[in-house]
Amino acid sequence: MSADNNKDKQPGTVTMRGRLALRIFGMHSKSEHLAVYLATDDGDYLIRPAAGNPFMENPLMPMAGKMITATGTIVDYVFLVTSWKEVNDAV
């Protein structure tokens, strides 16, 4: 994970880099479903668009396995992203 402290961003906004992974969320509960996580060097975060409906399919799901850089806010274990882009693995 890398945090970018750009002064143009809103307070609490971070930029992180990691690989998107599909995993089961809420195993053995009524909330169990396949979810998208951002796996970083500093930990894994459930990731979804900040403006998206949490009960609809995550638009990041087709990018599973790819490296991305994303900007947003972290609320508990969820990274609510406002923007993201695919990056090269070698970067």
mmCIF file of C-alpha atoms in Angstrom, residues 2-89:
data_model
loop_
_atom_site.group_PDB
_atom_site.id
_atom_site.type_symbol
_atom_site.label_atom_id
_atom_site.label_comp_id
_atom_site.label_asym_id
_atom_site.label_seq_id
_atom_site.Cartn_x
_atom_site.Cartn_y
_atom_site.Cartn_z
ATOM 1 C CA SER A 2 1.195 3.454 -0.670
ATOM 2 C CA ALA A 3 -0.472 6.543 0.689
ATOM 3 C CA ASP A 4 -0.387 9.704 -1.377
ATOM 4 C CA ASN A 5 -0.592 12.893 0.681
ATOM 5 C CA ASN A 6 -1.602 15.223 -2.131
ATOM 6 C CA LYS A 7 -2.989 18.510 -0.743
ATOM 7 C CA ASP A 8 -5.639 18.671 -3.497
ATOM 8 C CA LYS A 9 -7.510 15.703 -2.032
ATOM 9 C CA GLN A 10 -10.261 15.701 0.563
ATOM 10 C CA PRO A 11 -9.236 14.987 4.175
ATOM 11 C CA GLY A 12 -9.120 11.261 4.846
ATOM 12 C CA THR A 13 -8.592 10.405 1.172
ATOM 13 C CA VAL A 14 -5.845 7.891 0.406
ATOM 14 C CA THR A 15 -4.366 6.376 -2.725
ATOM 15 C CA MET A 16 -3.479 2.696 -2.544
ATOM 16 C CA ARG A 17 -1.931 0.187 -4.921
ATOM 17 C CA GLY A 18 -2.666 -3.521 -4.891
ATOM 18 C CA ARG A 19 -4.080 -6.565 -6.646
ATOM 19 C CA LEU A 20 -7.814 -7.173 -6.930
ATOM 20 C CA ALA A 21 -8.926 -10.574 -5.643
ATOM 21 C CA LEU A 22 -12.269 -12.367 -5.423
ATOM 22 C CA ARG A 23 -13.069 -13.909 -2.027
ATOM 23 C CA ILE A 24 -16.065 -15.012 -0.026
ATOM 24 C CA PHE A 25 -17.389 -12.320 2.324
ATOM 25 C CA GLY A 26 -19.443 -13.205 5.409
ATOM 26 C CA MET A 27 -18.927 -16.946 5.178
ATOM 27 C CA HIS A 28 -21.640 -18.998 6.935
ATOM 28 C CA SER A 29 -23.914 -15.968 7.328
ATOM 29 C CA LYS A 30 -26.930 -14.567 5.511
ATOM 30 C CA SER A 31 -24.570 -11.982 3.994
ATOM 31 C CA GLU A 32 -22.295 -14.572 2.349
ATOM 32 C CA HIS A 33 -21.357 -13.565 -1.205
ATOM 33 C CA LEU A 34 -18.421 -13.332 -3.601
ATOM 34 C CA ALA A 35 -16.744 -9.958 -3.046
ATOM 35 C CA VAL A 36 -13.844 -7.953 -4.455
ATOM 36 C CA TYR A 37 -10.861 -7.224 -2.193
ATOM 37 C CA LEU A 38 -7.826 -5.030 -2.729
ATOM 38 C CA ALA A 39 -4.786 -6.990 -1.512
ATOM 39 C CA THR A 40 -1.985 -4.593 -0.520
ATOM 40 C CA ASP A 41 1.333 -4.978 1.284
ATOM 41 C CA ASP A 42 -0.320 -3.546 4.408
ATOM 42 C CA GLY A 43 -3.507 -5.616 4.382
ATOM 43 C CA ASP A 44 -6.624 -6.479 2.443
ATOM 44 C CA TYR A 45 -9.682 -4.276 2.056
ATOM 45 C CA LEU A 46 -13.146 -4.975 0.745
ATOM 46 C CA ILE A 47 -13.327 -2.543 -2.186
ATOM 47 C CA ARG A 48 -16.277 -0.965 -3.935
ATOM 48 C CA PRO A 49 -17.156 2.310 -5.649
ATOM 49 C CA ALA A 50 -18.181 4.990 -3.146
ATOM 50 C CA ALA A 51 -21.209 6.024 -5.197
ATOM 51 C CA GLY A 52 -22.267 2.479 -6.030
ATOM 52 C CA ASN A 53 -25.077 0.432 -4.591
ATOM 53 C CA PRO A 54 -23.521 -2.154 -2.227
ATOM 54 C CA PHE A 55 -26.255 -4.658 -3.146
ATOM 55 C CA MET A 56 -25.530 -4.573 -6.884
ATOM 56 C CA GLU A 57 -22.671 -6.268 -8.740
ATOM 57 C CA ASN A 58 -19.309 -4.584 -8.151
ATOM 58 C CA PRO A 59 -17.925 -3.075 -11.405
ATOM 59 C CA LEU A 60 -14.395 -3.960 -10.237
ATOM 60 C CA MET A 61 -15.204 -7.703 -10.326
ATOM 61 C CA PRO A 62 -14.143 -8.199 -13.990
ATOM 62 C CA MET A 63 -10.721 -6.744 -13.108
ATOM 63 C CA ALA A 64 -9.948 -9.518 -10.590
ATOM 64 C CA GLY A 65 -6.276 -10.508 -10.702
ATOM 65 C CA LYS A 66 -5.136 -7.119 -11.999
ATOM 66 C CA MET A 67 -3.020 -4.510 -10.231
ATOM 67 C CA ILE A 68 -4.719 -1.153 -9.700
ATOM 68 C CA THR A 69 -4.123 2.199 -8.093
ATOM 69 C CA ALA A 70 -7.251 3.531 -6.395
ATOM 70 C CA THR A 71 -8.184 6.692 -4.545
ATOM 71 C CA GLY A 72 -10.888 6.916 -1.919
ATOM 72 C CA THR A 73 -11.600 6.628 1.793
ATOM 73 C CA ILE A 74 -11.364 3.721 4.201
ATOM 74 C CA VAL A 75 -14.331 3.081 6.468
ATOM 75 C CA ASP A 76 -13.579 0.178 8.840
ATOM 76 C CA TYR A 77 -12.484 -2.637 6.485
ATOM 77 C CA VAL A 78 -14.086 -1.186 3.319
ATOM 78 C CA PHE A 79 -12.174 0.937 0.799
ATOM 79 C CA LEU A 80 -14.756 3.213 -0.858
ATOM 80 C CA VAL A 81 -13.088 4.316 -4.083
ATOM 81 C CA THR A 82 -13.827 7.415 -6.115
ATOM 82 C CA SER A 83 -11.359 6.580 -8.901
ATOM 83 C CA TRP A 84 -9.167 3.684 -9.988
ATOM 84 C CA LYS A 85 -6.941 2.656 -12.865
ATOM 85 C CA GLU A 86 -5.129 -0.484 -13.905
ATOM 86 C CA VAL A 87 -1.346 -0.336 -13.504
ATOM 87 C CA ASN A 88 1.524 -2.402 -14.809
ATOM 88 C CA ASP A 89 2.707 -5.246 -12.520
#
